Amino acid sequence: MNICVFLSAADLDERYTRPAREFAELLGKAGHTLVWGGSDSGLMKVVADGVQEAGGRLLGVSVEFLANKARPGADEMIIAADLAERKKLLLEKADAVVIMVGGTGTLDEATEILELKKHGRTHKPVVLLNTAGFYDGLREQFRRMEAEGFLPRPLAELVFFADEPAGALAYLEEQAAGH
């Protein structure tokens, strides 16, 4: 399975790097391919290292203005012209999406895939990995959107919230087996 991971390229502390590495190792050991933003820095590097060391494949989609930060030695690296094209390519290459901790770029990617799902433009499973309660506020916001009629379909059909890496991968593998 090609699993796209949206996440930060920032250098973060152990609260975030440990679960990210754990997810990466599970992904690699299971023989999956990581589809990610191609960066060789911060949390993106942690995940790519973990997948590669555990025997998984790396498919990166970088962008021209960040190409100098692209990871050397990835199995495949695509350089997109801009962020919009990068996002489109990441989603095209993926069978499933995992949203890890990140900033505005990660949030942009997360809301785009959820919008596509909301309108039935994709049926790929999406997991929000809520490491250290990072997305508690966002989950609360989504629940309010659902309760007050802003979502045309149940929140559970759009995104699965996982607190631990093993739960995130188990959900994706169950979804893949069900299709």
PDB file of C-alpha atoms in Angstrom:
ATOM      1  CA  MET A   1       0.000   0.000   0.000  1.00  0.00           C
ATOM      2  CA  ASN A   2       1.202   3.516  -0.779  1.00  0.00           C
ATOM      3  CA  ILE A   3       0.633   5.519   2.388  1.00  0.00           C
ATOM      4  CA  CYS A   4       0.852   9.282   2.088  1.00  0.00           C
ATOM      5  CA  VAL A   5       1.926  11.015   5.279  1.00  0.00           C
ATOM      6  CA  PHE A   6       1.346  14.743   5.706  1.00  0.00           C
ATOM      7  CA  LEU A   7       3.574  16.146   8.441  1.00  0.00           C
ATOM      8  CA  SER A   8       5.974  18.844   9.525  1.00  0.00           C
ATOM      9  CA  ALA A   9       9.516  19.325   8.272  1.00  0.00           C
ATOM     10  CA  ALA A  10      10.357  21.104  11.565  1.00  0.00           C
ATOM     11  CA  ASP A  11      12.736  19.714  14.172  1.00  0.00           C
ATOM     12  CA  LEU A  12      10.481  18.611  17.009  1.00  0.00           C
ATOM     13  CA  ASP A  13      10.967  17.054  20.423  1.00  0.00           C
ATOM     14  CA  GLU A  14      10.683  13.427  21.505  1.00  0.00           C
ATOM     15  CA  ARG A  15       6.919  13.671  22.180  1.00  0.00           C
ATOM     16  CA  TYR A  16       6.442  13.887  18.421  1.00  0.00           C
ATOM     17  CA  THR A  17       9.507  12.163  16.966  1.00  0.00           C
ATOM     18  CA  ARG A  18       9.125   8.894  18.931  1.00  0.00           C
ATOM     19  CA  PRO A  19       5.567   8.078  17.712  1.00  0.00           C
ATOM     20  CA  ALA A  20       6.452   9.230  14.173  1.00  0.00           C
ATOM     21  CA  ARG A  21       9.436   6.867  14.100  1.00  0.00           C
ATOM     22  CA  GLU A  22       7.289   4.066  15.531  1.00  0.00           C
ATOM     23  CA  PHE A  23       4.685   4.551  12.770  1.00  0.00           C
ATOM     24  CA  ALA A  24       7.459   4.657  10.138  1.00  0.00           C
ATOM     25  CA  GLU A  25       8.972   1.386  11.376  1.00  0.00           C
ATOM     26  CA  LEU A  26       5.565  -0.336  11.355  1.00  0.00           C
ATOM     27  CA  LEU A  27       4.946   0.947   7.817  1.00  0.00           C
ATOM     28  CA  GLY A  28       8.344  -0.243   6.579  1.00  0.00           C
ATOM     29  CA  LYS A  29       8.172  -3.669   8.265  1.00  0.00           C
ATOM     30  CA  ALA A  30       4.750  -4.268   6.714  1.00  0.00           C
ATOM     31  CA  GLY A  31       6.272  -3.649   3.258  1.00  0.00           C
ATOM     32  CA  HIS A  32       4.361  -0.464   2.513  1.00  0.00           C
ATOM     33  CA  THR A  33       5.656   2.563   0.590  1.00  0.00           C
ATOM     34  CA  LEU A  34       5.888   5.988   2.221  1.00  0.00           C
ATOM     35  CA  VAL A  35       4.588   8.766  -0.001  1.00  0.00           C
ATOM     36  CA  TRP A  36       5.705  12.056   1.550  1.00  0.00           C
ATOM     37  CA  GLY A  37       6.818  15.600   0.841  1.00  0.00           C
ATOM     38  CA  GLY A  38      10.330  14.424   0.030  1.00  0.00           C
ATOM     39  CA  SER A  39      12.124  16.555   2.607  1.00  0.00           C
ATOM     40  CA  ASP A  40      15.236  15.324   4.385  1.00  0.00           C
ATOM     41  CA  SER A  41      14.720  17.519   7.426  1.00  0.00           C
ATOM     42  CA  GLY A  42      12.809  17.508  10.686  1.00  0.00           C
ATOM     43  CA  LEU A  43       9.945  15.112  11.244  1.00  0.00           C
ATOM     44  CA  MET A  44       9.856  14.287   7.521  1.00  0.00           C
ATOM     45  CA  LYS A  45      13.420  12.945   7.826  1.00  0.00           C
ATOM     46  CA  VAL A  46      12.564  10.966  10.973  1.00  0.00           C
ATOM     47  CA  VAL A  47       9.728   9.190   9.170  1.00  0.00           C
ATOM     48  CA  ALA A  48      11.714   8.581   5.965  1.00  0.00           C
ATOM     49  CA  ASP A  49      14.647   7.169   7.990  1.00  0.00           C
ATOM     50  CA  GLY A  50      12.336   4.859   9.922  1.00  0.00           C
ATOM     51  CA  VAL A  51      10.605   3.520   6.807  1.00  0.00           C
ATOM     52  CA  GLN A  52      13.860   2.998   4.915  1.00  0.00           C
ATOM     53  CA  GLU A  53      15.634   1.309   7.844  1.00  0.00           C
ATOM     54  CA  ALA A  54      12.669  -1.072   8.269  1.00  0.00           C
ATOM     55  CA  GLY A  55      12.737  -2.089   4.602  1.00  0.00           C
ATOM     56  CA  GLY A  56       9.969   0.071   3.138  1.00  0.00           C
ATOM     57  CA  ARG A  57      10.104   2.157  -0.036  1.00  0.00           C
ATOM     58  CA  LEU A  58      10.273   5.944  -0.258  1.00  0.00           C
ATOM     59  CA  LEU A  59       8.348   7.915  -2.871  1.00  0.00           C
ATOM     60  CA  GLY A  60       8.931  11.632  -2.405  1.00  0.00           C
ATOM     61  CA  VAL A  61       7.165  14.573  -3.992  1.00  0.00           C
ATOM     62  CA  SER A  62       9.179  17.722  -3.403  1.00  0.00           C
ATOM     63  CA  VAL A  63       8.636  21.152  -4.901  1.00  0.00           C
ATOM     64  CA  GLU A  64      11.014  23.311  -6.968  1.00  0.00           C
ATOM     65  CA  PHE A  65      11.708  25.934  -4.301  1.00  0.00           C
ATOM     66  CA  LEU A  66      12.534  23.182  -1.758  1.00  0.00           C
ATOM     67  CA  ALA A  67      14.358  20.809  -4.117  1.00  0.00           C
ATOM     68  CA  ASN A  68      17.667  21.523  -2.366  1.00  0.00           C
ATOM     69  CA  LYS A  69      16.136  19.907   0.777  1.00  0.00           C
ATOM     70  CA  ALA A  70      14.935  16.797  -1.064  1.00  0.00           C
ATOM     71  CA  ARG A  71      16.129  13.506   0.390  1.00  0.00           C
ATOM     72  CA  PRO A  72      18.949  11.824  -1.504  1.00  0.00           C
ATOM     73  CA  GLY A  73      18.549   8.062  -1.915  1.00  0.00           C
ATOM     74  CA  ALA A  74      14.751   7.917  -2.059  1.00  0.00           C
ATOM     75  CA  ASP A  75      13.441   5.128  -4.296  1.00  0.00           C
ATOM     76  CA  GLU A  76      11.603   7.743  -6.348  1.00  0.00           C
ATOM     77  CA  MET A  77      11.611  11.557  -6.161  1.00  0.00           C
ATOM     78  CA  ILE A  78       9.292  13.788  -8.146  1.00  0.00           C
ATOM     79  CA  ILE A  79       9.815  17.557  -8.220  1.00  0.00           C
ATOM     80  CA  ALA A  80       6.540  19.465  -8.547  1.00  0.00           C
ATOM     81  CA  ALA A  81       6.370  23.002  -9.923  1.00  0.00           C
ATOM     82  CA  ASP A  82       4.442  24.415  -6.953  1.00  0.00           C
ATOM     83  CA  LEU A  83       2.644  23.461  -3.738  1.00  0.00           C
ATOM     84  CA  ALA A  84      -0.710  22.863  -5.453  1.00  0.00           C
ATOM     85  CA  GLU A  85       0.839  20.418  -7.922  1.00  0.00           C
ATOM     86  CA  ARG A  86       2.746  18.723  -5.089  1.00  0.00           C
ATOM     87  CA  LYS A  87      -0.464  18.187  -3.120  1.00  0.00           C
ATOM     88  CA  LYS A  88      -2.218  16.794  -6.198  1.00  0.00           C
ATOM     89  CA  LEU A  89       0.646  14.375  -6.929  1.00  0.00           C
ATOM     90  CA  LEU A  90       0.878  13.210  -3.292  1.00  0.00           C
ATOM     91  CA  LEU A  91      -2.808  12.334  -3.309  1.00  0.00           C
ATOM     92  CA  GLU A  92      -2.626  10.679  -6.743  1.00  0.00           C
ATOM     93  CA  LYS A  93       0.232   8.414  -5.660  1.00  0.00           C
ATOM     94  CA  ALA A  94      -1.423   7.427  -2.370  1.00  0.00           C
ATOM     95  CA  ASP A  95      -3.809   4.602  -1.494  1.00  0.00           C
ATOM     96  CA  ALA A  96      -4.374   6.095   1.957  1.00  0.00           C
ATOM     97  CA  VAL A  97      -3.478   9.227   3.925  1.00  0.00           C
ATOM     98  CA  VAL A  98      -2.128   9.743   7.440  1.00  0.00           C
ATOM     99  CA  ILE A  99      -2.060  13.234   8.895  1.00  0.00           C
ATOM    100  CA  MET A 100       0.636  13.650  11.528  1.00  0.00           C
ATOM    101  CA  VAL A 101       1.565  16.695  13.572  1.00  0.00           C
ATOM    102  CA  GLY A 102       2.343  19.787  11.558  1.00  0.00           C
ATOM    103  CA  GLY A 103       1.732  23.456  10.943  1.00  0.00           C
ATOM    104  CA  THR A 104      -0.305  25.389   8.393  1.00  0.00           C
ATOM    105  CA  GLY A 105       0.984  23.366   5.426  1.00  0.00           C
ATOM    106  CA  THR A 106      -0.097  20.101   7.052  1.00  0.00           C
ATOM    107  CA  LEU A 107      -3.462  21.615   7.951  1.00  0.00           C
ATOM    108  CA  ASP A 108      -3.910  22.780   4.333  1.00  0.00           C
ATOM    109  CA  GLU A 109      -3.192  19.255   3.067  1.00  0.00           C
ATOM    110  CA  ALA A 110      -5.505  17.719   5.688  1.00  0.00           C
ATOM    111  CA  THR A 111      -8.463  19.957   4.901  1.00  0.00           C
ATOM    112  CA  GLU A 112      -8.016  19.425   1.149  1.00  0.00           C
ATOM    113  CA  ILE A 113      -8.251  15.613   1.378  1.00  0.00           C
ATOM    114  CA  LEU A 114     -11.243  15.896   3.728  1.00  0.00           C
ATOM    115  CA  GLU A 115     -12.958  18.295   1.322  1.00  0.00           C
ATOM    116  CA  LEU A 116     -12.388  15.853  -1.549  1.00  0.00           C
ATOM    117  CA  LYS A 117     -13.850  13.038   0.565  1.00  0.00           C
ATOM    118  CA  LYS A 118     -16.803  15.181   1.622  1.00  0.00           C
ATOM    119  CA  HIS A 119     -17.732  15.686  -2.035  1.00  0.00           C
ATOM    120  CA  GLY A 120     -17.118  12.044  -2.977  1.00  0.00           C
ATOM    121  CA  ARG A 121     -14.095  12.918  -5.152  1.00  0.00           C
ATOM    122  CA  THR A 122     -11.954  10.342  -3.310  1.00  0.00           C
ATOM    123  CA  HIS A 123     -12.669   7.352  -1.118  1.00  0.00           C
ATOM    124  CA  LYS A 124      -9.166   6.868   0.232  1.00  0.00           C
ATOM    125  CA  PRO A 125      -9.036   6.216   3.967  1.00  0.00           C
ATOM    126  CA  VAL A 126      -7.746   9.155   6.039  1.00  0.00           C
ATOM    127  CA  VAL A 127      -6.298   8.836   9.532  1.00  0.00           C
ATOM    128  CA  LEU A 128      -5.504  11.736  11.794  1.00  0.00           C
ATOM    129  CA  LEU A 129      -2.729  10.560  14.135  1.00  0.00           C
ATOM    130  CA  ASN A 130      -3.441  12.564  17.266  1.00  0.00           C
ATOM    131  CA  THR A 131       0.004  12.327  18.860  1.00  0.00           C
ATOM    132  CA  ALA A 132       0.169  13.725  22.400  1.00  0.00           C
ATOM    133  CA  GLY A 133      -3.328  15.186  21.960  1.00  0.00           C
ATOM    134  CA  PHE A 134      -1.988  17.576  19.295  1.00  0.00           C
ATOM    135  CA  TYR A 135      -5.253  17.545  17.339  1.00  0.00           C
ATOM    136  CA  ASP A 136      -7.711  17.579  20.276  1.00  0.00           C
ATOM    137  CA  GLY A 137      -8.811  21.105  19.374  1.00  0.00           C
ATOM    138  CA  LEU A 138      -9.253  20.244  15.706  1.00  0.00           C
ATOM    139  CA  ARG A 139     -11.268  17.124  16.574  1.00  0.00           C
ATOM    140  CA  GLU A 140     -13.510  19.287  18.755  1.00  0.00           C
ATOM    141  CA  GLN A 141     -13.949  21.756  15.880  1.00  0.00           C
ATOM    142  CA  PHE A 142     -14.831  18.945  13.449  1.00  0.00           C
ATOM    143  CA  ARG A 143     -17.362  17.562  15.937  1.00  0.00           C
ATOM    144  CA  ARG A 144     -18.976  20.971  16.213  1.00  0.00           C
ATOM    145  CA  MET A 145     -19.115  21.255  12.402  1.00  0.00           C
ATOM    146  CA  GLU A 146     -20.833  17.870  12.304  1.00  0.00           C
ATOM    147  CA  ALA A 147     -23.261  18.649  15.158  1.00  0.00           C
ATOM    148  CA  GLU A 148     -24.288  21.986  13.669  1.00  0.00           C
ATOM    149  CA  GLY A 149     -24.869  20.686  10.140  1.00  0.00           C
ATOM    150  CA  PHE A 150     -21.752  21.908   8.322  1.00  0.00           C
ATOM    151  CA  LEU A 151     -20.788  18.421   7.104  1.00  0.00           C
ATOM    152  CA  PRO A 152     -23.001  16.628   4.562  1.00  0.00           C
ATOM    153  CA  ARG A 153     -21.840  13.224   5.808  1.00  0.00           C
ATOM    154  CA  PRO A 154     -20.823  11.785   9.187  1.00  0.00           C
ATOM    155  CA  LEU A 155     -17.387  12.800  10.443  1.00  0.00           C
ATOM    156  CA  ALA A 156     -16.538   9.099  10.896  1.00  0.00           C
ATOM    157  CA  GLU A 157     -16.844   8.634   7.104  1.00  0.00           C
ATOM    158  CA  LEU A 158     -14.320  11.411   6.491  1.00  0.00           C
ATOM    159  CA  VAL A 159     -11.566  10.724   9.004  1.00  0.00           C
ATOM    160  CA  PHE A 160     -10.485   8.191  11.616  1.00  0.00           C
ATOM    161  CA  PHE A 161      -8.787   9.559  14.737  1.00  0.00           C
ATOM    162  CA  ALA A 162      -5.992   7.350  16.097  1.00  0.00           C
ATOM    163  CA  ASP A 163      -4.052   8.094  19.272  1.00  0.00           C
ATOM    164  CA  GLU A 164      -1.286   5.562  18.601  1.00  0.00           C
ATOM    165  CA  PRO A 165       0.747   4.587  15.518  1.00  0.00           C
ATOM    166  CA  ALA A 166      -0.272   0.908  15.664  1.00  0.00           C
ATOM    167  CA  GLY A 167      -3.962   1.862  15.654  1.00  0.00           C
ATOM    168  CA  ALA A 168      -3.451   4.131  12.662  1.00  0.00           C
ATOM    169  CA  LEU A 169      -1.801   1.440  10.535  1.00  0.00           C
ATOM    170  CA  ALA A 170      -4.261  -1.248  11.665  1.00  0.00           C
ATOM    171  CA  TYR A 171      -7.167   0.930  10.527  1.00  0.00           C
ATOM    172  CA  LEU A 172      -5.586   1.479   7.087  1.00  0.00           C
ATOM    173  CA  GLU A 173      -4.873  -2.227   6.617  1.00  0.00           C
ATOM    174  CA  GLU A 174      -8.463  -3.097   7.620  1.00  0.00           C
ATOM    175  CA  GLN A 175      -9.780  -0.550   5.098  1.00  0.00           C
ATOM    176  CA  ALA A 176      -7.522  -1.961   2.360  1.00  0.00           C
ATOM    177  CA  ALA A 177      -8.680  -5.513   3.109  1.00  0.00           C
ATOM    178  CA  GLY A 178     -12.314  -4.407   2.976  1.00  0.00           C
ATOM    179  CA  HIS A 179     -11.980  -3.030  -0.576  1.00  0.00           C
TER     180      HIS A 179
END
